[in-house]
Short mmCIF file of C-alpha atoms and ligand atoms in Angstrom, two decimals:
data_model
loop_
_atom_site.label_atom_id
_atom_site.label_comp_id
_atom_site.label_asym_id
_atom_site.label_seq_id
_atom_site.Cartn_x
_atom_site.Cartn_y
_atom_site.Cartn_z
CA MET A 3 17.97 -131.03 49.45
CA SER A 4 17.08 -127.96 47.45
CA LYS A 5 15.27 -128.30 44.16
CA THR A 6 16.79 -127.64 40.80
CA ARG A 7 15.46 -124.76 38.76
CA ILE A 8 15.52 -124.53 34.98
CA ALA A 9 17.49 -121.69 33.45
CA ALA A 10 17.83 -120.99 29.74
CA ILE A 11 20.38 -118.28 29.11
CA ASP A 12 21.61 -116.71 25.90
CA VAL A 13 24.74 -114.75 26.75
CA GLY A 14 24.66 -112.51 23.70
CA ASN A 15 27.53 -110.14 23.02
CA ASP A 16 25.03 -107.34 23.12
CA SER A 17 22.64 -108.47 25.82
CA ILE A 18 21.80 -111.43 28.01
CA LYS A 19 18.40 -113.01 27.56
CA ALA A 20 17.27 -115.48 30.21
CA LEU A 21 14.16 -117.56 30.94
CA PHE A 22 13.58 -119.36 34.24
CA GLY A 23 11.47 -122.06 35.81
CA LYS A 24 8.17 -122.58 34.06
CA ALA A 25 9.09 -119.53 31.99
CA ASP A 26 7.61 -117.57 34.90
CA PHE A 27 10.47 -115.11 34.94
CA GLU A 28 12.71 -113.50 32.34
CA ILE A 29 15.68 -111.17 32.43
CA ASN A 30 17.32 -109.03 29.78
CA ILE A 31 20.47 -107.12 30.70
CA PRO A 32 23.03 -105.37 28.51
CA ASN A 33 26.30 -107.25 28.29
CA VAL A 34 28.35 -104.46 29.80
CA MET A 35 30.46 -104.51 32.91
CA ALA A 36 32.93 -102.24 34.63
CA ARG A 37 35.43 -103.00 37.36
CA ASP A 38 34.94 -101.13 40.53
CA THR A 39 37.92 -100.34 42.71
CA GLU A 40 36.03 -99.00 45.69
CA ASP A 41 32.54 -99.67 46.88
CA ARG A 42 29.89 -97.67 45.16
CA PRO A 43 29.10 -94.57 47.23
CA VAL A 44 26.48 -95.42 49.78
CA ILE A 45 23.00 -94.54 48.64
CA GLY A 46 19.87 -93.71 50.56
CA ILE A 47 17.68 -96.36 52.16
CA GLU A 48 14.74 -95.43 49.95
CA GLU A 49 16.80 -95.75 46.84
CA LEU A 50 18.02 -99.14 48.02
CA ASN A 51 14.52 -100.38 48.70
CA GLU A 52 12.60 -98.88 45.86
CA ASN A 53 14.86 -98.84 42.83
CA ASP A 54 14.98 -101.65 40.32
CA PRO A 55 17.80 -104.06 41.22
CA LEU A 56 18.48 -104.49 37.49
CA ASP A 57 19.52 -100.84 37.28
CA GLY A 58 21.99 -101.16 40.12
CA ILE A 59 23.77 -104.48 39.75
CA HIS A 60 26.86 -104.10 41.90
CA ILE A 61 28.48 -107.41 42.76
CA LYS A 62 31.55 -109.30 43.86
CA VAL A 63 32.06 -112.61 42.11
CA HIS A 64 33.99 -115.60 43.31
CA SER A 65 34.46 -118.69 41.14
CA PRO A 66 37.32 -121.03 40.29
CA ALA A 67 36.16 -120.73 36.68
CA LEU A 68 37.21 -117.07 36.54
CA LYS A 69 40.67 -115.90 35.55
CA GLU A 70 40.36 -113.04 38.04
CA ASN A 71 38.65 -113.65 41.32
CA ASN A 72 36.87 -111.55 43.95
CA VAL A 73 36.65 -108.58 41.64
CA ILE A 74 33.89 -106.04 42.19
CA TYR A 75 31.85 -105.22 39.12
CA ARG A 76 29.10 -102.90 38.04
CA VAL A 77 26.98 -104.81 35.55
CA GLY A 78 24.41 -103.83 32.93
CA ASN A 79 22.82 -100.38 33.05
CA LEU A 80 24.89 -99.31 36.02
CA ALA A 81 28.09 -100.11 34.11
CA THR A 82 26.95 -98.20 31.03
CA LYS A 83 27.26 -95.01 33.04
CA SER A 84 30.80 -95.83 34.06
CA ASP A 85 33.61 -94.36 31.95
CA HIS A 86 35.63 -97.58 31.86
CA ALA A 87 32.91 -99.99 30.86
CA THR A 88 33.86 -102.94 28.72
CA GLU A 89 31.69 -104.35 26.00
CA LEU A 90 33.13 -107.47 24.38
CA ASP A 91 35.44 -106.90 21.46
CA LEU A 92 35.87 -108.33 18.04
CA GLY A 93 37.69 -111.63 17.84
CA SER A 94 37.14 -112.54 21.48
CA SER A 95 35.80 -115.98 22.25
CA LYS A 96 32.67 -116.02 24.36
CA SER A 97 33.69 -119.23 26.06
CA GLU A 98 37.02 -117.81 27.23
CA GLU A 99 36.04 -114.43 28.62
CA ASP A 100 35.48 -113.70 32.30
CA GLN A 101 32.80 -111.29 31.16
CA THR A 102 30.66 -114.15 29.84
CA LEU A 103 30.82 -115.92 33.20
CA VAL A 104 30.29 -112.80 35.31
CA LEU A 105 27.16 -111.93 33.33
CA LEU A 106 25.93 -115.52 33.47
CA PHE A 107 26.39 -115.74 37.24
CA ALA A 108 24.88 -112.29 37.80
CA THR A 109 21.80 -113.27 35.82
CA LEU A 110 21.33 -116.49 37.77
CA ALA A 111 21.85 -114.72 41.08
CA LEU A 112 19.21 -112.15 40.16
CA ASP A 113 16.73 -114.96 39.69
CA ALA A 114 17.80 -116.85 42.81
CA VAL A 115 17.42 -113.94 45.23
CA ARG A 116 13.81 -113.24 44.34
CA GLU A 117 11.32 -113.79 47.15
CA GLU A 118 9.27 -116.03 44.89
CA ASN A 119 12.15 -118.49 44.90
CA GLY A 120 12.24 -118.71 48.67
CA PRO A 121 10.58 -122.13 48.74
CA SER A 122 12.97 -123.62 46.15
CA PHE A 123 16.31 -122.65 47.61
CA LYS A 124 17.79 -123.05 51.05
CA LYS A 125 18.69 -119.82 52.79
CA THR A 126 20.90 -119.60 55.85
CA ASN A 127 21.59 -116.17 57.26
CA GLN A 128 22.25 -114.11 54.18
CA VAL A 129 23.38 -116.96 51.92
CA ILE A 130 21.16 -118.61 49.34
CA GLU A 131 22.03 -122.03 47.95
CA ALA A 132 20.75 -122.17 44.37
CA ASN A 133 20.72 -125.21 42.14
CA TYR A 134 20.17 -124.86 38.44
CA THR A 135 19.76 -127.02 35.36
CA LEU A 136 21.22 -124.77 32.71
CA GLY A 137 20.70 -124.68 28.96
CA THR A 138 22.93 -122.24 27.14
CA GLY A 139 24.87 -121.91 23.92
CA LEU A 140 27.99 -120.85 22.11
CA PRO A 141 28.54 -119.65 18.55
CA LEU A 142 28.97 -122.43 16.00
CA ARG A 143 32.56 -121.36 15.46
CA GLU A 144 33.47 -122.06 19.09
CA VAL A 145 31.57 -125.34 19.19
CA LYS A 146 33.36 -126.45 16.04
CA GLU A 147 36.65 -125.67 17.80
CA GLY A 148 35.52 -127.88 20.69
CA LYS A 149 35.42 -125.04 23.22
CA ASP A 150 32.03 -126.07 24.55
CA VAL A 151 33.58 -129.00 26.44
CA GLY A 152 35.84 -126.95 28.71
CA TYR A 153 33.22 -124.29 29.13
CA ARG A 154 30.68 -126.83 30.35
CA SER A 155 33.03 -128.61 32.71
CA GLN A 156 34.25 -125.47 34.45
CA LEU A 157 30.64 -124.54 35.11
CA LEU A 158 29.81 -127.98 36.44
CA SER A 159 32.86 -128.55 38.57
CA SER A 160 32.46 -125.92 41.25
CA VAL A 161 30.30 -123.55 43.24
CA HIS A 162 30.14 -119.97 41.99
CA GLN A 163 29.37 -117.16 44.37
CA VAL A 164 27.76 -113.81 43.69
CA GLU A 165 27.64 -111.27 46.50
CA PHE A 166 25.35 -108.29 46.10
CA LEU A 167 26.99 -105.10 47.32
CA VAL A 168 25.22 -101.78 46.82
CA THR A 169 22.31 -103.23 44.86
CA PRO A 170 18.71 -102.14 45.51
CA LYS A 171 16.67 -104.70 47.49
CA TYR A 172 19.44 -107.30 47.55
CA GLN A 173 22.30 -105.53 49.29
CA GLY A 174 24.23 -107.94 51.51
CA LEU A 175 22.83 -111.16 50.08
CA LYS A 176 25.08 -113.89 48.73
CA VAL A 177 24.11 -116.57 46.24
CA ASN A 178 25.97 -119.84 45.86
CA ILE A 179 25.25 -121.20 42.41
CA LYS A 180 25.59 -124.90 41.68
CA PHE A 181 24.70 -126.64 38.44
CA ASP A 182 23.01 -130.04 38.45
CA GLU A 183 23.36 -130.19 34.69
CA VAL A 184 24.69 -127.93 31.96
CA LYS A 185 23.93 -128.26 28.27
CA VAL A 186 25.80 -126.13 25.75
CA TYR A 187 24.03 -126.00 22.39
CA PRO A 188 25.39 -124.61 19.13
CA GLU A 189 23.48 -121.42 18.35
CA GLY A 190 22.44 -122.31 14.78
CA PHE A 191 20.93 -125.64 15.75
CA ALA A 192 18.99 -123.95 18.51
CA ALA A 193 17.46 -121.48 16.08
CA TYR A 194 16.21 -124.32 13.91
CA ILE A 195 14.64 -126.09 16.87
CA ASN A 196 12.86 -122.92 17.79
CA LEU A 197 11.48 -122.51 14.30
CA VAL A 198 10.00 -125.98 13.99
CA MET A 199 9.07 -127.05 17.52
CA ASP A 200 6.93 -125.88 20.41
CA ARG A 201 7.73 -126.00 24.13
CA ASP A 202 6.99 -129.74 24.32
CA LEU A 203 9.15 -130.32 21.26
CA ASN A 204 6.10 -131.13 19.16
CA ILE A 205 6.54 -130.17 15.55
CA ILE A 206 4.73 -126.91 14.86
CA ASN A 207 5.99 -126.22 11.40
CA ARG A 208 5.52 -129.30 9.18
CA ASP A 209 6.00 -127.19 6.13
CA LEU A 210 9.49 -126.24 7.17
CA ILE A 211 10.83 -129.30 8.88
CA ASP A 212 12.08 -131.17 5.84
CA LYS A 213 13.17 -128.18 3.85
CA ARG A 214 16.73 -127.20 3.24
CA ILE A 215 17.05 -123.93 5.03
CA LEU A 216 19.65 -121.40 6.05
CA ILE A 217 19.49 -119.37 9.24
CA GLN A 218 21.60 -116.27 9.29
CA ASP A 219 21.86 -114.94 12.84
CA ILE A 220 23.29 -111.44 12.91
CA GLY A 221 24.30 -110.60 16.44
CA GLY A 222 26.31 -107.88 18.09
CA LEU A 223 29.76 -109.25 17.31
CA SER A 224 29.19 -112.41 15.37
CA THR A 225 27.18 -113.78 12.51
CA ASP A 226 26.34 -117.45 12.28
CA ILE A 227 24.95 -119.12 9.21
CA ALA A 228 23.50 -122.54 9.93
CA VAL A 229 22.80 -124.95 7.08
CA ILE A 230 19.94 -127.31 7.78
CA LYS A 231 19.29 -130.47 5.81
CA ASN A 232 17.53 -133.69 6.77
CA ARG A 233 16.46 -132.09 10.05
CA LYS A 234 20.07 -131.70 11.09
CA VAL A 235 22.58 -128.90 11.19
CA ASP A 236 25.25 -129.68 8.66
CA ASP A 237 28.32 -129.09 10.83
CA ASP A 238 30.74 -128.95 7.94
CA LYS A 239 28.75 -126.39 6.04
CA ALA A 240 27.81 -124.13 8.91
CA GLN A 241 29.89 -121.02 9.19
CA GLY A 242 30.56 -118.38 11.76
CA PHE A 243 31.97 -114.96 11.04
CA ASN A 244 33.52 -112.38 13.33
CA ILE A 245 31.21 -109.69 12.14
CA GLY A 246 28.11 -108.25 13.74
CA VAL A 247 26.43 -104.90 14.06
CA SER A 248 28.29 -103.58 17.09
CA GLU A 249 31.19 -102.27 15.05
CA SER A 250 28.86 -100.38 12.74
CA LEU A 251 26.85 -99.01 15.63
CA GLU A 252 30.10 -97.84 17.20
CA ALA A 253 31.11 -96.21 13.91
CA ILE A 254 27.78 -94.39 13.76
CA ARG A 255 28.19 -93.23 17.34
CA GLU A 256 31.69 -91.96 16.61
CA GLU A 257 30.62 -90.10 13.48
CA ILE A 258 27.71 -88.47 15.26
CA ARG A 259 30.18 -87.34 17.89
CA THR A 260 32.69 -85.82 15.48
CA LYS A 261 30.15 -84.36 13.08
CA HIS A 262 27.51 -83.09 15.50
CA GLY A 263 29.38 -82.97 18.79
CA VAL A 264 26.74 -85.19 20.39
CA GLU A 265 27.94 -87.87 22.79
CA LEU A 266 25.67 -90.94 22.90
CA ASP A 267 25.96 -93.22 25.96
CA SER A 268 26.10 -96.56 24.22
CA ARG A 269 25.41 -98.62 21.13
CA ARG A 270 21.92 -99.08 22.47
CA ASP A 271 21.23 -95.39 22.00
CA VAL A 272 22.27 -95.75 18.38
CA VAL A 273 19.85 -98.66 17.92
CA GLU A 274 17.11 -96.51 19.40
CA ILE A 275 17.83 -93.76 16.87
CA ILE A 276 17.79 -96.06 13.84
CA THR A 277 14.79 -98.17 14.83
CA LYS A 278 12.41 -95.84 16.67
CA LYS A 279 8.96 -95.46 15.16
CA ASN A 280 8.81 -91.68 15.29
CA ASP A 281 11.48 -89.38 14.01
CA ARG A 282 13.76 -92.21 12.98
CA ASN A 283 17.35 -91.23 12.12
CA HIS A 284 17.07 -87.86 13.82
CA ILE A 285 18.79 -86.50 16.90
CA MET A 286 18.62 -83.26 18.82
CA VAL A 287 21.65 -81.01 18.44
CA LYS A 288 21.64 -78.01 20.76
CA GLY A 289 17.86 -78.20 20.76
CA SER A 290 17.45 -78.51 17.00
CA ARG A 291 16.10 -81.59 15.29
CA THR A 292 18.90 -82.85 13.04
CA SER A 293 19.03 -85.71 10.52
CA VAL A 294 21.77 -88.31 10.77
CA HIS A 295 20.34 -90.33 7.91
CA ASP A 296 23.40 -89.80 5.72
CA ILE A 297 25.61 -91.36 8.40
CA THR A 298 23.40 -94.32 9.28
CA ASP A 299 22.54 -95.13 5.65
CA ARG A 300 26.13 -95.26 4.48
CA ILE A 301 27.43 -97.34 7.38
CA LEU A 302 24.53 -99.78 7.54
CA LEU A 303 24.42 -100.31 3.77
CA GLU A 304 28.10 -101.16 3.85
CA LEU A 305 27.46 -103.79 6.54
CA ALA A 306 24.40 -105.15 4.73
CA LYS A 307 26.55 -105.67 1.63
CA LYS A 308 29.06 -107.70 3.64
CA GLN A 309 26.25 -109.78 5.14
CA TYR A 310 24.75 -110.30 1.71
CA ARG A 311 28.09 -111.51 0.35
CA HIS A 312 28.19 -114.16 3.08
CA LEU A 313 24.68 -115.26 2.21
CA ARG A 314 25.50 -115.49 -1.47
CA ASN A 315 28.62 -117.48 -0.76
CA ILE A 316 26.81 -120.04 1.38
CA TRP A 317 23.84 -120.23 -0.98
CA GLN A 318 26.20 -121.02 -3.88
CA LYS A 319 27.63 -123.92 -1.90
CA ASN A 320 24.13 -125.10 -0.98
CA SER A 321 22.28 -124.54 -4.20
CA GLN A 322 19.19 -126.55 -3.18
CA THR A 323 18.37 -124.23 -0.29
CA GLU A 324 14.73 -123.21 -0.25
CA ILE A 325 14.71 -120.31 2.17
CA CYS A 326 16.96 -118.25 4.40
CA TYR A 327 15.73 -116.74 7.67
CA PHE A 328 17.45 -113.72 9.11
CA VAL A 329 17.37 -113.60 12.92
CA GLY A 330 19.04 -111.71 15.78
CA GLY A 331 19.02 -108.02 16.58
CA GLY A 332 21.19 -107.38 13.54
CA ALA A 333 18.43 -108.67 11.29
CA MET A 334 16.13 -105.99 12.73
CA VAL A 335 18.66 -103.25 12.10
CA LEU A 336 19.58 -104.38 8.58
CA LYS A 337 16.20 -105.65 7.37
CA ASP A 338 15.39 -102.82 4.95
CA TYR A 339 18.91 -102.72 3.55
CA LEU A 340 19.08 -106.47 3.01
CA LYS A 341 15.67 -106.55 1.34
CA ALA A 342 16.63 -103.72 -1.00
CA LEU A 343 19.92 -105.38 -1.91
CA ASN A 344 18.20 -108.70 -2.52
CA ASN A 345 15.61 -107.09 -4.77
CA SER A 346 18.21 -105.48 -6.96
CA LEU A 347 20.63 -108.42 -6.91
CA ASP A 348 19.94 -112.17 -6.68
CA GLY A 349 16.33 -112.26 -5.51
CA TYR A 350 16.79 -115.14 -3.06
CA ASN A 351 13.85 -116.41 -1.04
CA ILE A 352 14.62 -114.66 2.26
CA ASP A 353 12.48 -113.94 5.29
CA PHE A 354 12.54 -111.96 8.54
CA PHE A 355 10.55 -112.04 11.74
CA GLU A 356 8.16 -109.19 12.15
CA ASP A 357 8.17 -109.40 15.90
CA GLU A 358 11.46 -108.13 17.28
CA LYS A 359 11.00 -110.20 20.40
CA GLU A 360 10.86 -113.36 18.33
CA SER A 361 13.96 -112.41 16.40
CA ILE A 362 16.01 -111.35 19.40
CA TRP A 363 14.81 -113.98 21.90
CA MET A 364 15.18 -116.81 19.37
CA MET A 365 18.14 -118.46 21.12
CA ALA A 366 16.86 -118.11 24.67
CA ASN A 367 13.53 -119.63 23.63
CA ALA A 368 15.31 -122.49 21.92
CA TYR A 369 17.53 -123.26 24.91
CA TYR A 370 14.44 -123.19 27.05
CA LYS A 371 12.68 -125.76 24.89
CA LEU A 372 15.73 -128.01 24.75
CA ILE A 373 16.63 -127.88 28.43
CA SER A 374 13.04 -128.36 29.61
CA ASP A 375 12.70 -131.39 27.39
CA PHE A 376 15.99 -132.75 28.67
CA ASN A 377 14.84 -132.24 32.24
CA ARG A 378 11.48 -133.93 31.65
CA LYS A 379 13.21 -136.98 30.19
CA LYS A 380 15.68 -137.11 33.06
CA GLN A 381 12.85 -136.88 35.59
CA LYS A 382 11.07 -139.76 33.88
CA GLU A 383 14.23 -141.84 34.01
CA VAL A 384 14.58 -141.15 37.74
CA GLU A 385 10.95 -142.16 38.33
CA PHE A 386 11.48 -145.27 36.24
CA THR A 387 14.57 -146.38 38.20
CA GLN A 388 12.78 -145.73 41.47
CA THR A 389 9.86 -147.95 40.46
CA GLU A 390 12.32 -150.58 39.25
CA LYS A 391 14.06 -150.57 42.64
CA LYS A 392 10.76 -150.83 44.45
CA SER A 393 9.62 -153.77 42.35
CA VAL A 394 12.93 -155.54 42.93
CA LYS A 395 12.52 -155.09 46.70
CA SER A 396 8.94 -156.28 46.86
N1 ATP B 409 14.90 -104.32 19.54
C1 ATP B 409 15.94 -104.16 18.75
N2 ATP B 409 15.78 -103.68 17.52
C2 ATP B 409 16.83 -103.52 16.73
N3 ATP B 409 18.08 -103.82 17.06
C3 ATP B 409 18.30 -104.30 18.25
C4 ATP B 409 17.25 -104.51 19.15
N4 ATP B 409 17.78 -105.02 20.26
C5 ATP B 409 19.08 -105.12 20.04
N5 ATP B 409 19.41 -104.66 18.83
C6 ATP B 409 20.74 -104.57 18.25
O1 ATP B 409 21.04 -105.70 17.48
C7 ATP B 409 22.35 -106.14 17.76
C8 ATP B 409 22.36 -107.62 18.00
O2 ATP B 409 21.49 -107.94 19.07
P1 ATP B 409 21.39 -109.45 19.53
O3 ATP B 409 20.62 -109.46 20.78
O4 ATP B 409 20.93 -110.31 18.42
O5 ATP B 409 22.93 -109.72 19.78
P2 ATP B 409 23.56 -110.76 20.73
O6 ATP B 409 22.85 -112.05 20.60
O7 ATP B 409 23.59 -110.16 22.07
O8 ATP B 409 25.01 -110.84 20.12
P3 ATP B 409 25.79 -112.11 19.51
O9 ATP B 409 24.80 -112.93 18.75
O10 ATP B 409 26.88 -111.50 18.65
O11 ATP B 409 26.33 -112.79 20.67
C9 ATP B 409 22.86 -105.37 18.93
O12 ATP B 409 23.95 -104.58 18.53
C10 ATP B 409 21.71 -104.54 19.36
O13 ATP B 409 22.13 -103.24 19.66
MG1 MG B 410 22.95 -113.74 19.49
#
C-alpha cells in the first residue's frame, strides 16, 4: 500500500499556493489555463530536459468530477502566453468550476511526479499512484451556501488522472490521484487559526486569541470578512463579497493599452508595475520612461473606498471589535490607499502584514496547520485501535 502524503492547497482566483509533506515542498502557479486543441508543437530534447516543468505545464485531465473530460490544457505560465487563456470571472463559484479542479489536480500531480516522492508512491510503467490527505478551502460565501459538501465528496469519490504531455522532465508520465481524506475549511476561519497558532496548533498569540477581531481578506476576485469572537468565527456575521483586485488590475491594464498603446501580458504584470521597489508606477513606452501614476491612483483609490465601506459596515455591526487585519494580495496592493483613507476618515485600529509572503500565503499555511494536526490525531487513533486489538488478542 502506498503512503498518504499531506497536501495543503489554496486554490486562489489569482494563484494556487500549495505546501506538501513536511512542508518540504511548495508550489505557486498562476490560476490561468487555456484549452489546447492540438498537441503543443514538439520541442527539443534539451528544452524538455532542462526547462522548468512549472513553465510548461501541458496536461490532459481525466476525472468524473469534471464537467468536461479528457481535455488538453496549458496551465499557469504557459497558458498566460496563449491568446485564449481563461482567468476566473466575477460571480463564478470556485467550487463549481472545472478550472478549480484542473488547477488542483495539476498542482498535486506536479508534486507526485518528483523523484523525491519515488519512495512514497507506487510507479508501474509510466503511471504513478499518488495518495493524498488534502486540506483546502472555499470562500465563506460558498461554505455558507453549503457548497463545500458536494465539492468534498466529488474529490473523495473517485480517482483523478493527470497525464503530462509536452511538459519538461515529465513528458509521458501519468499520475492517478486518490484522496484518503479531504477537509474543506472556510477561508476566514483558516486565517484566524494561522494568526494565533503554530504548526503544532500551540497558541502563539495569547494577546490576540480572546480579542474580537475582523480579518478582511482581499483576494483576486473575492473579499471575505471574518468576524471572530470567543475564539470562533461568527458564521452569521461573516460576509463574503464578489469584489477583489482583479477587476481593477484589468481596468488598469486596459487603460494603459488605450492611453499608451502598451499591451501588458497579464494582471501579474500590472501588480509588478504598482508594487515594484524601483520606478514604481512607471512603464516604458517606445523606449521612454512614462508615468502611469494617474491611472493606477484613480482606479486603486476607487477600489480602496469600496473596501473601506465594507469594513465600516461590518465594524458598525460589531462595535466591540478591537482590531482588523487586512490579508491577501489585495491588502498588499491597497495598503497605502486604505491607510490614507482610514487616517482621514474613521481612524479604526487596522493592521497589515509587512511580509508579503505572510499575507499571501496565509490560507495555505493555515490549511497546512489544520490538516497536519488532523492527520496526527488520526494516526494516533489508528495506533490506539491497533494496541487495543493486540491487548484483546493476548
Ligand atoms: N506579491 C504581491 N504583491 C502585491 N500584490 C500581489 C502579490 N501577489 C499577488 N498580488 C495580487 O493580489 C491579488 C490577490 O492575490 P491573492 O493571492 O490574495 O488572491 P487569491 O487568493 O488568488 O484570490 P481569491 O482570494 O480571490 O481567491 C491578485 O490580483 C494579485 O495579482
Ligand atoms: Mg485568497
